[in-house]
Short mmCIF file of C-alpha atoms and ligand atoms in Angstrom, two decimals:
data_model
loop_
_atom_site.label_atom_id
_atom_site.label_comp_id
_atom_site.label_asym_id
_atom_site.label_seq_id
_atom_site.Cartn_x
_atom_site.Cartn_y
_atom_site.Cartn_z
CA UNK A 1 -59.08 -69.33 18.75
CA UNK A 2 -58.29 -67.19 15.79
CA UNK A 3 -55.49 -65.47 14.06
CA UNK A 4 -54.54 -62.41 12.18
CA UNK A 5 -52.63 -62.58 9.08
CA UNK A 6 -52.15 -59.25 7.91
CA UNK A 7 -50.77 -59.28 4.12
CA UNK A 8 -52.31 -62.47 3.43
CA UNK A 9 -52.88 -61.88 0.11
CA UNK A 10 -49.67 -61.85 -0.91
CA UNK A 11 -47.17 -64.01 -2.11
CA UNK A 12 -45.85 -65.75 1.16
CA UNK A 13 -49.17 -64.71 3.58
CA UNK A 14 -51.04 -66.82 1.32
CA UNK A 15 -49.42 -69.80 0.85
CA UNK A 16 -49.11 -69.09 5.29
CA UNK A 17 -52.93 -69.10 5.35
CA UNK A 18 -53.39 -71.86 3.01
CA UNK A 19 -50.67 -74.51 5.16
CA UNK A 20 -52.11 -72.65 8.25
CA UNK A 21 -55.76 -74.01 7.70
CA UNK A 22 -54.14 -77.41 6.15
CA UNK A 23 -52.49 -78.33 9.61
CA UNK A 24 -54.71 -76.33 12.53
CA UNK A 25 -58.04 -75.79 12.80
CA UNK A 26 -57.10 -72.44 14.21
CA UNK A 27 -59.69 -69.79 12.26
CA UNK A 28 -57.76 -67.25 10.26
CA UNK A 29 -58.71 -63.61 9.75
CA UNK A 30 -56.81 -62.29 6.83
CA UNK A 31 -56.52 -58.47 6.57
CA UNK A 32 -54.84 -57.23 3.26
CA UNK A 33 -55.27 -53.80 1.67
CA UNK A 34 -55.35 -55.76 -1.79
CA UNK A 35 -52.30 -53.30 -3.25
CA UNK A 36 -50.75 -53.88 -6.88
CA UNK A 37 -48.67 -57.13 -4.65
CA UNK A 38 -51.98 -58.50 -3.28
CA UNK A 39 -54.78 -60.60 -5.13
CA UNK A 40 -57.81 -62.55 -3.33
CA UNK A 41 -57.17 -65.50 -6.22
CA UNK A 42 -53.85 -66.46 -4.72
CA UNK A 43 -56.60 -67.35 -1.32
CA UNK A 44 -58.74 -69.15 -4.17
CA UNK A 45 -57.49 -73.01 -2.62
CA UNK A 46 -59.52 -72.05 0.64
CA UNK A 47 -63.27 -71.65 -1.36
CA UNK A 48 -65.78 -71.10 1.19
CA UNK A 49 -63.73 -72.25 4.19
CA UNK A 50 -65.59 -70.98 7.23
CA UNK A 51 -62.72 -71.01 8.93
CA UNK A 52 -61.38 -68.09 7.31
CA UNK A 53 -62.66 -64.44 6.44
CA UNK A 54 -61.01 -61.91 4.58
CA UNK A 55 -61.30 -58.11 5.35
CA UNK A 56 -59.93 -55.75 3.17
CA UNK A 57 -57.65 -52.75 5.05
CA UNK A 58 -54.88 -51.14 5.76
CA UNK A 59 -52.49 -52.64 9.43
CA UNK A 60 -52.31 -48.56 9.32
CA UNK A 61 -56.14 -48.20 10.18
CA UNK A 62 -55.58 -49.10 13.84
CA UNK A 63 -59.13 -48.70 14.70
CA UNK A 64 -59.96 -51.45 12.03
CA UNK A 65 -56.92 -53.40 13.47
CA UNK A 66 -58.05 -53.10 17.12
CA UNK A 67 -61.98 -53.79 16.28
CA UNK A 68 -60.44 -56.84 14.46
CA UNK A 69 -58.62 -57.95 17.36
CA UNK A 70 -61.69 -57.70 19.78
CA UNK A 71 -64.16 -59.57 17.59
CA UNK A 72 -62.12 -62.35 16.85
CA UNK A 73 -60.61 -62.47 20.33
CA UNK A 74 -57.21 -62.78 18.02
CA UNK A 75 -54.60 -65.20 20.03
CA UNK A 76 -51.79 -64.27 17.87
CA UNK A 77 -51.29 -61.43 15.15
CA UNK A 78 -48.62 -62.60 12.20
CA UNK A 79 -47.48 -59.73 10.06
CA UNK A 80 -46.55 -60.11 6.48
CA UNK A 81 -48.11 -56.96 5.13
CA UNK A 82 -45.43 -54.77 3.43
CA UNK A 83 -43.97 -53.00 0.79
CA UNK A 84 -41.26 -55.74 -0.54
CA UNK A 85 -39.86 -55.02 -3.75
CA UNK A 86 -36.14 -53.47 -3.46
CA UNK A 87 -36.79 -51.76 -7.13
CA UNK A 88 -39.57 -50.30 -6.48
CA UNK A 89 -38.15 -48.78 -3.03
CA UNK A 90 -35.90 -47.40 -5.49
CA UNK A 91 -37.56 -45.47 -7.73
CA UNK A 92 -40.59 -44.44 -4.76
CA UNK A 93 -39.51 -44.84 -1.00
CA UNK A 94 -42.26 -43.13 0.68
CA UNK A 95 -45.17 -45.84 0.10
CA UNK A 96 -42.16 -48.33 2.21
CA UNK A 97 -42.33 -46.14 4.99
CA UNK A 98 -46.18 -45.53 5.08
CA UNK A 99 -46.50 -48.99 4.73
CA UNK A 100 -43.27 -50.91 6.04
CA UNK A 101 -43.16 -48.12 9.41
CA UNK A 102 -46.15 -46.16 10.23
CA UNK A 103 -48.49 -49.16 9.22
CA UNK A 104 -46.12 -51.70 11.69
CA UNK A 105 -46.29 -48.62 14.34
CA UNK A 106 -50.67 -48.76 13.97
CA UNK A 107 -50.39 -52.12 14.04
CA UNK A 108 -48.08 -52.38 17.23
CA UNK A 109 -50.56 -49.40 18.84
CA UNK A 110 -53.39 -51.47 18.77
CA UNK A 111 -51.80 -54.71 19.17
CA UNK A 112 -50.96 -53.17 22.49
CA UNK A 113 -54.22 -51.67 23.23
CA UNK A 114 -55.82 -54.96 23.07
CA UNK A 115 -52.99 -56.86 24.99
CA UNK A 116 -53.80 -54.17 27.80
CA UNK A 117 -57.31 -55.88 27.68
CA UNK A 118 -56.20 -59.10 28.39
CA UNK A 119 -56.28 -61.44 31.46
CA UNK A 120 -55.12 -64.77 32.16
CA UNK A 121 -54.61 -67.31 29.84
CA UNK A 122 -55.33 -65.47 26.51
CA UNK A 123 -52.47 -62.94 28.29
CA UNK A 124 -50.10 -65.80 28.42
CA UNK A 125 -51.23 -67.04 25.12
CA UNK A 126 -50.73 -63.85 23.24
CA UNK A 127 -48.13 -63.65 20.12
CA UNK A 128 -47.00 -60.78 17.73
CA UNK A 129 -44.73 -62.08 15.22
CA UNK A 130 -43.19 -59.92 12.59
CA UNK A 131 -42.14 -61.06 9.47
CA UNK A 132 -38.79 -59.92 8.47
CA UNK A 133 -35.63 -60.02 6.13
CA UNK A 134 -32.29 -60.78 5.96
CA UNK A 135 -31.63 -57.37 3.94
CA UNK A 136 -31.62 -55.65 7.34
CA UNK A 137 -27.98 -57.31 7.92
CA UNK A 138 -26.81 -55.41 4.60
CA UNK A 139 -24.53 -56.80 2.23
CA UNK A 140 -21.73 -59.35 2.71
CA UNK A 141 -17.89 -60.24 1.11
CA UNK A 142 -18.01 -63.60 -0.31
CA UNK A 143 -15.44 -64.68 2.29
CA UNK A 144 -17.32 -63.33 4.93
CA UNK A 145 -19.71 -65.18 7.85
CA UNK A 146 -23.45 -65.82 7.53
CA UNK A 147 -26.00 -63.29 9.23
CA UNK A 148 -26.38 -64.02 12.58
CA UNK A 149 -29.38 -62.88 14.54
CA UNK A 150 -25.88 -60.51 16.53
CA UNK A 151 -25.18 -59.28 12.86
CA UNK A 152 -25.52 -55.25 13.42
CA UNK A 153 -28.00 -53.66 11.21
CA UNK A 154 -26.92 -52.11 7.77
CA UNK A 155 -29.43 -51.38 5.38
CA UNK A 156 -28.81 -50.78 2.17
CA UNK A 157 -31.71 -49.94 0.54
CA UNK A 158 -34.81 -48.30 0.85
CA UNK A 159 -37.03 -50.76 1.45
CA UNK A 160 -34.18 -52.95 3.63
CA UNK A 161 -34.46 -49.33 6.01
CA UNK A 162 -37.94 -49.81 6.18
CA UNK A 163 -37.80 -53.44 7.56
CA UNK A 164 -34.53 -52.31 10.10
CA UNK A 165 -36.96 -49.38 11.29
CA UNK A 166 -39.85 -51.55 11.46
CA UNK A 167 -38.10 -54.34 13.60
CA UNK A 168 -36.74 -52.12 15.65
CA UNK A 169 -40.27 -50.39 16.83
CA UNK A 170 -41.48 -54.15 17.34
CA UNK A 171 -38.09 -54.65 19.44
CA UNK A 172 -39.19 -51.39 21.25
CA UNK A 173 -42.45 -52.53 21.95
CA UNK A 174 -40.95 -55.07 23.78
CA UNK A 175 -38.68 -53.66 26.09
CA UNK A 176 -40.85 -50.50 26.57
CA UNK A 177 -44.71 -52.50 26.69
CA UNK A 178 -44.07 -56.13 26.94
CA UNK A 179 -45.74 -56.72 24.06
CA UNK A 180 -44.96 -60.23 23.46
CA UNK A 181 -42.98 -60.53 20.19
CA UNK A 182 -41.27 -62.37 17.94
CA UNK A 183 -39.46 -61.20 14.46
CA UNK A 184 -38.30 -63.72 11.78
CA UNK A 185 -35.42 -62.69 9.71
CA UNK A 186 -35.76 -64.69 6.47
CA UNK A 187 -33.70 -65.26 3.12
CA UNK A 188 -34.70 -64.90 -0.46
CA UNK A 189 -38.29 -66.66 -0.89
CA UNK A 190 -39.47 -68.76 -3.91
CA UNK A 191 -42.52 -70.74 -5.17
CA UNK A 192 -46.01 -70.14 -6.33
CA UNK A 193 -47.84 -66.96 -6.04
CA UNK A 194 -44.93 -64.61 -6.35
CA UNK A 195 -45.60 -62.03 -8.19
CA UNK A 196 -43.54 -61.61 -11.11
CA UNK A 197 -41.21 -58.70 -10.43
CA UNK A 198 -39.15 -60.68 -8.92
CA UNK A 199 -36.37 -62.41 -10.10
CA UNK A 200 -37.77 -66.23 -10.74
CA UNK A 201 -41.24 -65.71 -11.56
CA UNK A 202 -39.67 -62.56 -13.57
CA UNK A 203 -37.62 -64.98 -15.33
CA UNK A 204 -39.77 -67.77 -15.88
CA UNK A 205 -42.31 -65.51 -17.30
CA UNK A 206 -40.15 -63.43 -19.97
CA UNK A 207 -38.85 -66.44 -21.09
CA UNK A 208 -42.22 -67.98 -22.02
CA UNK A 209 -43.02 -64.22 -23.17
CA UNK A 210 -40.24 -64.18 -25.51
CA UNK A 211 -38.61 -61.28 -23.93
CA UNK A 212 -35.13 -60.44 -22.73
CA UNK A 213 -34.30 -62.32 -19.18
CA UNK A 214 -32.56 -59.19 -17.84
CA UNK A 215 -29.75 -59.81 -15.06
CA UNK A 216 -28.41 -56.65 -13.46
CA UNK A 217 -24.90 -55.83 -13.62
CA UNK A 218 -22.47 -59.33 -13.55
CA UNK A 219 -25.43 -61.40 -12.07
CA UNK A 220 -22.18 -63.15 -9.51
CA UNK A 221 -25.02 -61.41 -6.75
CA UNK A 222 -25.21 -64.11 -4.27
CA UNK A 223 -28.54 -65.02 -2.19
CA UNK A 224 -29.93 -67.66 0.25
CA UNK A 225 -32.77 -69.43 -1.70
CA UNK A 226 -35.60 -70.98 0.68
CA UNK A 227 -38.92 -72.38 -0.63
CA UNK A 228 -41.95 -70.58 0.61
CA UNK A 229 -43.16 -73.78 1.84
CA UNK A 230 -40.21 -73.80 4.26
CA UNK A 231 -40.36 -69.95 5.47
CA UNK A 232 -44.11 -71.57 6.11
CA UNK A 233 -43.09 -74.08 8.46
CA UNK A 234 -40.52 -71.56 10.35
CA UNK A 235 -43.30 -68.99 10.98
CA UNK A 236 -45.29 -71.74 12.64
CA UNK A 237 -42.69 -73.29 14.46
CA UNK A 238 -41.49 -69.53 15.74
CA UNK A 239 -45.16 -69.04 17.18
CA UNK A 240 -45.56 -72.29 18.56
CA UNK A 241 -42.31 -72.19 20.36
CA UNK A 242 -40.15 -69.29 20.32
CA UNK A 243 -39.83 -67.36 23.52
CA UNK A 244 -41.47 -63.69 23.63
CA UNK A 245 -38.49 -61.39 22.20
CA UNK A 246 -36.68 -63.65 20.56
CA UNK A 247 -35.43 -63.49 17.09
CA UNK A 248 -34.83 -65.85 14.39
CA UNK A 249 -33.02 -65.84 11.45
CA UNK A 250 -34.28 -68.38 8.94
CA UNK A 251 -32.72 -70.02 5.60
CA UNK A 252 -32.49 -72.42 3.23
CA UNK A 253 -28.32 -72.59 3.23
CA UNK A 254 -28.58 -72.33 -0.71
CA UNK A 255 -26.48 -70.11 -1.62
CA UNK A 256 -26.41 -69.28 -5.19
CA UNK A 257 -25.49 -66.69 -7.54
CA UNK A 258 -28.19 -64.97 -9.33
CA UNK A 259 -27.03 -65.99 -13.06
CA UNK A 260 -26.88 -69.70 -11.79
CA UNK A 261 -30.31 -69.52 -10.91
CA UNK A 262 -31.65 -68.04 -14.05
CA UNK A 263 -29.43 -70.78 -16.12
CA UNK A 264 -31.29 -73.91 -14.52
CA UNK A 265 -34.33 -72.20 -14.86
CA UNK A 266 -33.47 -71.71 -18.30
CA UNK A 267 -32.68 -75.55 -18.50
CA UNK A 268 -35.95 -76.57 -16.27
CA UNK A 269 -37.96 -74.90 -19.11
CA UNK A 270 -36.29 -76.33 -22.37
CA UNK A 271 -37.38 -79.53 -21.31
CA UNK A 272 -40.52 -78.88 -20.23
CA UNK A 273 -41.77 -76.26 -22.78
CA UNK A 274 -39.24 -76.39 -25.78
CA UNK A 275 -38.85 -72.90 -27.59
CA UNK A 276 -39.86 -73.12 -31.48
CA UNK A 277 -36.72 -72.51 -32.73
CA UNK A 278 -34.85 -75.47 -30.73
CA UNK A 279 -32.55 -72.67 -28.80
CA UNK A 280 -32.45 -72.61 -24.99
CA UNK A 281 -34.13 -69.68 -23.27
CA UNK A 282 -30.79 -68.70 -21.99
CA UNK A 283 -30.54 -67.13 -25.61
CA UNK A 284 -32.80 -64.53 -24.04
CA UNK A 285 -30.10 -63.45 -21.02
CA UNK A 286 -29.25 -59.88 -21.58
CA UNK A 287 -27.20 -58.19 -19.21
CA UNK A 288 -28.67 -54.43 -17.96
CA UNK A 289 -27.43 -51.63 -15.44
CA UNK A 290 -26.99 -52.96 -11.92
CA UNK A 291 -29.29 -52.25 -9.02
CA UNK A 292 -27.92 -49.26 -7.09
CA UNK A 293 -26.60 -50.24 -4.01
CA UNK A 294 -26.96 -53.61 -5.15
CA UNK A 295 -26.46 -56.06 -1.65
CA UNK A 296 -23.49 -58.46 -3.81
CA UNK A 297 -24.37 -61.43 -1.08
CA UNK A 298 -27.04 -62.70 1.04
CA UNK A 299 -26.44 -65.51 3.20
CA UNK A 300 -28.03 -67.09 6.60
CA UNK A 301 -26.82 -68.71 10.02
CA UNK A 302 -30.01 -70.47 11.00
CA UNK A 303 -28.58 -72.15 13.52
CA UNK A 304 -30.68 -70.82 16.33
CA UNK A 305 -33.80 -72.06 14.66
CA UNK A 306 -32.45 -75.37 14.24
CA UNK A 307 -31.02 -75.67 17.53
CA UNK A 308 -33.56 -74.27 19.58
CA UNK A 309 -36.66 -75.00 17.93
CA UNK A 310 -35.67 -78.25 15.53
CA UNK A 311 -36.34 -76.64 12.53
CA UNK A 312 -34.60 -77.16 9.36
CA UNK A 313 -36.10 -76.68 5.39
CA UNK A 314 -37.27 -79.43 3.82
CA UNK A 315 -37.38 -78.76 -0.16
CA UNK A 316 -33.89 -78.43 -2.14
CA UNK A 317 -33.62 -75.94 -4.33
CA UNK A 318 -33.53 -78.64 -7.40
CA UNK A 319 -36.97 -79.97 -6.46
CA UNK A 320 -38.27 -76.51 -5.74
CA UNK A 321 -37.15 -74.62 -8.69
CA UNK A 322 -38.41 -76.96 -10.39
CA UNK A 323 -42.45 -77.54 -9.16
CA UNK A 324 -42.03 -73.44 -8.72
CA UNK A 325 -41.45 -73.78 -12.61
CA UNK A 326 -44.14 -76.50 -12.95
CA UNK A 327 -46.61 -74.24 -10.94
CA UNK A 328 -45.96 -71.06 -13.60
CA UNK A 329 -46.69 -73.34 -16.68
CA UNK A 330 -50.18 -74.75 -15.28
CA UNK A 331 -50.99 -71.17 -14.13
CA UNK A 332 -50.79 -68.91 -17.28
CA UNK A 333 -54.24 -67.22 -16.27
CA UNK A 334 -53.19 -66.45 -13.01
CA UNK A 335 -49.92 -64.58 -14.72
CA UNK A 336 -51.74 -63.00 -17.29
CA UNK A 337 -53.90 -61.49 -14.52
CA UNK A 338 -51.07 -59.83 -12.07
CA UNK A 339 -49.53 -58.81 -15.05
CA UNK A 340 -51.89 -56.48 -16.57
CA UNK A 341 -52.91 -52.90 -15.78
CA UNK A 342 -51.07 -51.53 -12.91
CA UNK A 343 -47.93 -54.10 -13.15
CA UNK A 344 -47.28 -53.42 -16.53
CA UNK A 345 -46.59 -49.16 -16.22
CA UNK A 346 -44.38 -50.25 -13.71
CA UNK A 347 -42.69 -52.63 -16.06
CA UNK A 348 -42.37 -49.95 -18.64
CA UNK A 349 -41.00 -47.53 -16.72
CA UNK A 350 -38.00 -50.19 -14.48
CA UNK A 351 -37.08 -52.20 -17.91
CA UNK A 352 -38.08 -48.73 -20.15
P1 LIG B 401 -45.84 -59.31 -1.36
O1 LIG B 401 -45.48 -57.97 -1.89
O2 LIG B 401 -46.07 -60.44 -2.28
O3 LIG B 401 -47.16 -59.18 -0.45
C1 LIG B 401 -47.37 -58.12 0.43
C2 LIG B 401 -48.86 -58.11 0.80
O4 LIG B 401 -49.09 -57.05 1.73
C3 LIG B 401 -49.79 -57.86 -0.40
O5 LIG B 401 -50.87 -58.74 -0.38
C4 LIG B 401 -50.28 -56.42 -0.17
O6 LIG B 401 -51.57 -56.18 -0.71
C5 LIG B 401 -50.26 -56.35 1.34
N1 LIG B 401 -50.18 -54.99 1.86
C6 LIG B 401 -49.36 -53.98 1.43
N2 LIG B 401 -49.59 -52.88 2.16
C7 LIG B 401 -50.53 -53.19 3.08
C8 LIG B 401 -51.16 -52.50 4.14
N3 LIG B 401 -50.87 -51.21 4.41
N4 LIG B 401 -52.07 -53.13 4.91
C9 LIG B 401 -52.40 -54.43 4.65
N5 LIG B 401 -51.85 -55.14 3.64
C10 LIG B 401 -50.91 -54.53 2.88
O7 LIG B 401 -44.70 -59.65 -0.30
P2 LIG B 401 -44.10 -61.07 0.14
O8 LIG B 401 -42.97 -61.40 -0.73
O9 LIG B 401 -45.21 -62.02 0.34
O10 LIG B 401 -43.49 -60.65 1.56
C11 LIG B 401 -44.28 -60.73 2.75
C12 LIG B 401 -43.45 -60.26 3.92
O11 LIG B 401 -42.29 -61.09 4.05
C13 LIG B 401 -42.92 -58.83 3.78
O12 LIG B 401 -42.98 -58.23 5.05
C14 LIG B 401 -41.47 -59.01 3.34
O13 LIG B 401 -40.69 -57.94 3.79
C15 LIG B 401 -41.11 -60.29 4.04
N6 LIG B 401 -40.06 -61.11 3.40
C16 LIG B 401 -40.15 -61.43 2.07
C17 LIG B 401 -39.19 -62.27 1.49
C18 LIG B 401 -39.25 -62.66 0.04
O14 LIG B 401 -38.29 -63.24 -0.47
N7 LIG B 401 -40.34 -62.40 -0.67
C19 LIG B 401 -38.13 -62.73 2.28
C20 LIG B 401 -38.06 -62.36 3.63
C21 LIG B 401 -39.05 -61.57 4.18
O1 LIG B 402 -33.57 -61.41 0.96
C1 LIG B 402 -34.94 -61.30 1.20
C2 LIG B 402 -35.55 -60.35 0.21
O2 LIG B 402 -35.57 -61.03 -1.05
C3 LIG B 402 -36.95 -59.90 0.59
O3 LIG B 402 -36.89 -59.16 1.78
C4 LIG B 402 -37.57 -59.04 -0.52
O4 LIG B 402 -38.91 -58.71 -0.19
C5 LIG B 402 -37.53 -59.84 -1.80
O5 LIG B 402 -38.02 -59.05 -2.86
C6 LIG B 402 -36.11 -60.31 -2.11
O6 LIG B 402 -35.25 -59.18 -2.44
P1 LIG B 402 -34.18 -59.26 -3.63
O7 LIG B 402 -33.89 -57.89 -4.06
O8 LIG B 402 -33.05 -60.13 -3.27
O9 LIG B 402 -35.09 -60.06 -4.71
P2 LIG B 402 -35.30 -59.85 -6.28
O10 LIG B 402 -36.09 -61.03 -6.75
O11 LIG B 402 -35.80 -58.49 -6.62
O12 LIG B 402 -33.83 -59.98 -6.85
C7 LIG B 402 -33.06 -61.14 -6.62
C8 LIG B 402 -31.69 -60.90 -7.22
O13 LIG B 402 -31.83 -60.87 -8.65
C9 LIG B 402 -31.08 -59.58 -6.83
O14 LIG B 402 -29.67 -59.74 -6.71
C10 LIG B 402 -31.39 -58.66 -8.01
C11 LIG B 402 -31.39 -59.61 -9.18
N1 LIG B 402 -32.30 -59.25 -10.31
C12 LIG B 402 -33.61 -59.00 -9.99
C13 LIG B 402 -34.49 -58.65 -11.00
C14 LIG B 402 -35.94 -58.34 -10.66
C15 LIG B 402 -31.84 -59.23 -11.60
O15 LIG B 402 -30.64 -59.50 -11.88
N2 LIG B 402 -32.71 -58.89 -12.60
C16 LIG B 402 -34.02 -58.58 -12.35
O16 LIG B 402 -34.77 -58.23 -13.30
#
C-alpha cells in the first residue's frame, strides 16, 4: 500500500514522511510543487529509500493528482500542501487561494474520481485527511474557552480564510460525495525544518545573525505551542482511527505569550552560543508595528483526540524549544540555504 503526502517538502510534511517511513513500511509518494516554503534537503534523512519517490507538482494539476493516485493504487491521500504564512497572506492573498482553495478543490476532484474507481476493501480502506489550523476558529479573549472542534468559524486573516474555505469544500465533499474524510485542526507548530519566517526559527536565526529580534506590537499575543513531532503522531493516529468525517482539533495545551517565547529562546542560546560581547540576545528585542488583524490568542480543546483516539503530545515545550534550538545551531548550511535568493526580497520588503 502507498500514500500521498502532498506538501511534503515542507516544514511539517517532511518531518510526516520522515516518522511515516520510521514506523510503517507503508511506501510514500510525496508530491510538492517545491515553492519558496518547500526544499527536497529537508527529505535528505530518507537517501535512496525505495520506499519513497518524490514528484514534483502542483495538488492543482488534477490530472497529475489522479494519474498519481492510479499508479500507486494510493490507500490514503494526507494533505499538507499550502500557502501558510499569515504575513505573507497579507501583503499577497491570491497565491492562498490558488493554492489553499482551488488546489484543495483539484485535489478533492480527483480524489473523488479515483474513489469512484474503487471496490471492496481498498473502498473501505480509503482516507483523505486534510491538514488544518486552529486560525479558522479566529481570535480569542484571554478569559475565554479553548477552540472546540463546535467553535464557529471566524477567520481573520487571509490565509486563516483560505484554510476555513478549504475545510469547508473537504466537509462538502463529504456530505455531497462520501468522500471519506478527515480534517485536523492544529495549533502553532515548532521544530526542525521550519522555515525561518516564522516566529522561532525567525528568532533563533536573527539572533545568531546579529539582527533585531522583531516582536509585533506588545508581543502579550498568546498561542498553543505543539512540537512537530507531536502534530506527527496526531496525523497518524487520525488516519489510523478516526471515523470518516470526523474532525479533530489537536494541541500541545502550551499556552504562551509570544515575548515569553522569544525570552527563553533568548536564554536557550546564551548558554549554548554566548554572544561576544557577554550581553544576552534579548538585547536584540525590538518592538515593530503589529500584524493587522493580529489573532491576540490561540488556544486548543483537544479533548476529542485524547478521548477518542488516546492521543496526547509527548514533548514539553522546555525540551522542545530547546533540541528545536539545538537543531538550528548544527544546521547553519541548511539556514543559509532557505535564506538566500527568493526569501531574502521577501525579508526586505516585510522588515523594510
Ligand atoms: P510550509 O509552508 O512549510 O510547507 C508547505 C509546503 O507545501 C511546501 O513544501 C510547498 O512547496 C508546498 N506547496 C505549496 N503549494 C503547493 C502546491 N500547489 N502543490 C503542492 N505543494 C505545494 O507549511 P507547514 O508549516 O509545513 O504547514 C503544512 C500544512 O499544515 C499547511 O496546510 C498549514 O496550513 C498547516 N498547519 C501549519 C501549522 C504550523 O504551525 N506551521 C499549524 C497548523 C496547520
Ligand atoms: O496556529 C497555527 C498557525 O501557526 C499555522 O496555521 C500557520 O501556518 C503558522 O504560520 C502559524 O501562524 P502564526 O501567525 O501564529 O505564526 P508566526 O510564526 O508567523 O507568528 C507567531 C506569533 O509571533 C504571532 O503572534 C505573530 C508573532 N510574530 C511573528 C513574526 C514572524 C512576531 O511578533 N514577530 C515576527 O517577526
Amino acid at each position: 500500500m502507498t500514500i500521498l503526502v502532498t506538501g511534503g517538502a515542507g516544514f511539517i510534511g517532511s518531518n510526516f514522511v520522515i516518522d511515516w517511513l520510521k514506523q510503517s513500511d507503508e511506501a510514500v509518494v510525496t508530491l510538492d510543487a517545491l515553492t519558496y516554503a518547500g526544499n527536497l534537503a529537508n527529505l535528505g534523512a530518507l537517501g535512496a529509500d525505495s520506499r519513497h519517490r518524490f514528484v514534483r507538482g502542483s495538488i492543482g494539476d488534477g490530472v497529475l493528482v489522479e494519474r498519481l493516485l492510479r499508479q500507486n493504487a494510493v490507500r490514503a491521500v494526507v494533505n499538507f500542501a499550502a500557502e501558510s504564512h499569515v504575513d505573507r497572506s497579507i501583503s499577497g492573498p491570491a497565491p492562498f487561494f490558488e493554492t489553499n482553495v482551488m488546489g484543495t478543490l483539484a485535489l478533492l476532484e480527483a480524489s473523488r474520481a479515483y474513489f469512484g474507481t474503487l471496490d471492496g476493501a481498498a473502498r473501505e480502506a480509503f482516507r483523505l485527511l486534510h491538514v488544518s489550523t486552529d486560525e479558522v476558529y479566529g481570535t480569542l479573549a484571554p478569559d475565554e474557552p479553548a477552540f472546540a472542534e463546535t467553535t464557529p468559524y471566524r477567520p481573520n486573516s487571509p490565509y486563516a480564510a483560505s484554510k476555513a474555505a478549504s475545510d469547508h469544500l473537504v466537509r462538502a465533499y463529504r456530505e455531497t460525495y462520501g468522500l471519506p474524510v478527515l480534517v485536523t485542526n492544529c495549533s502553532n507548530n515548532y521544530g526542525p525544518y521550519q522555515f525561518p519566517e516564522k516566529l522561532i526559527p525567525l528568532v533563533i536565526n536573527n539572533a545568531l545573525s546579529g539582527k533585531a529580534l522583531p516582536i509585533y506590537g506588545d508581543g502579550r499575543q498568546v498561542r498553543d505551542w505543539l512540537h512537530v513531532a507531536d502534530h506527527c503522531s496526531a496525523i497518524r493516529r487520525v488516519l489510523e482511527a478516526g471515523a470518516p468525517g470526523a474532525t479533530f482539533n489537536v494541541g500541545g495545551d502550551n499556552q504562551m505569550a509570544n515575548i515569553e517565547v522569544v525570552q527563553l529562546i533568548c536564554g536557550l542560546l546564551d548558554v549554548r552560543r554566548p554572544r561576544g560581547d557577554g550581553k544576552s540576545y534579548a538585547e536584540q528585542v525590538v518592538y515593530v508595528a503589529d500584524r493587522p488583524g493580529h489573532d491576540r490568542r490561540y488556544a486548543i480543546d483537544a479533548r476529542r483526540i485524547a478521548t477518542e483516539l488516546g492521543w496526547r503530545p509527548a514533548v514539553s515545550f522546555a525540551e522542545g524549544l530547546a533540541t528545536t534550538v539545538d537543531w538550528y545551531l548544527a544546521n547553519p548550511d541548511w539556514v543559509a540555504d532557505v535564506t538566500s535568493g527568493a526569501y531574502r526580497d521577501w525579508i526586505a520588503r516585510q522588515y523594510g
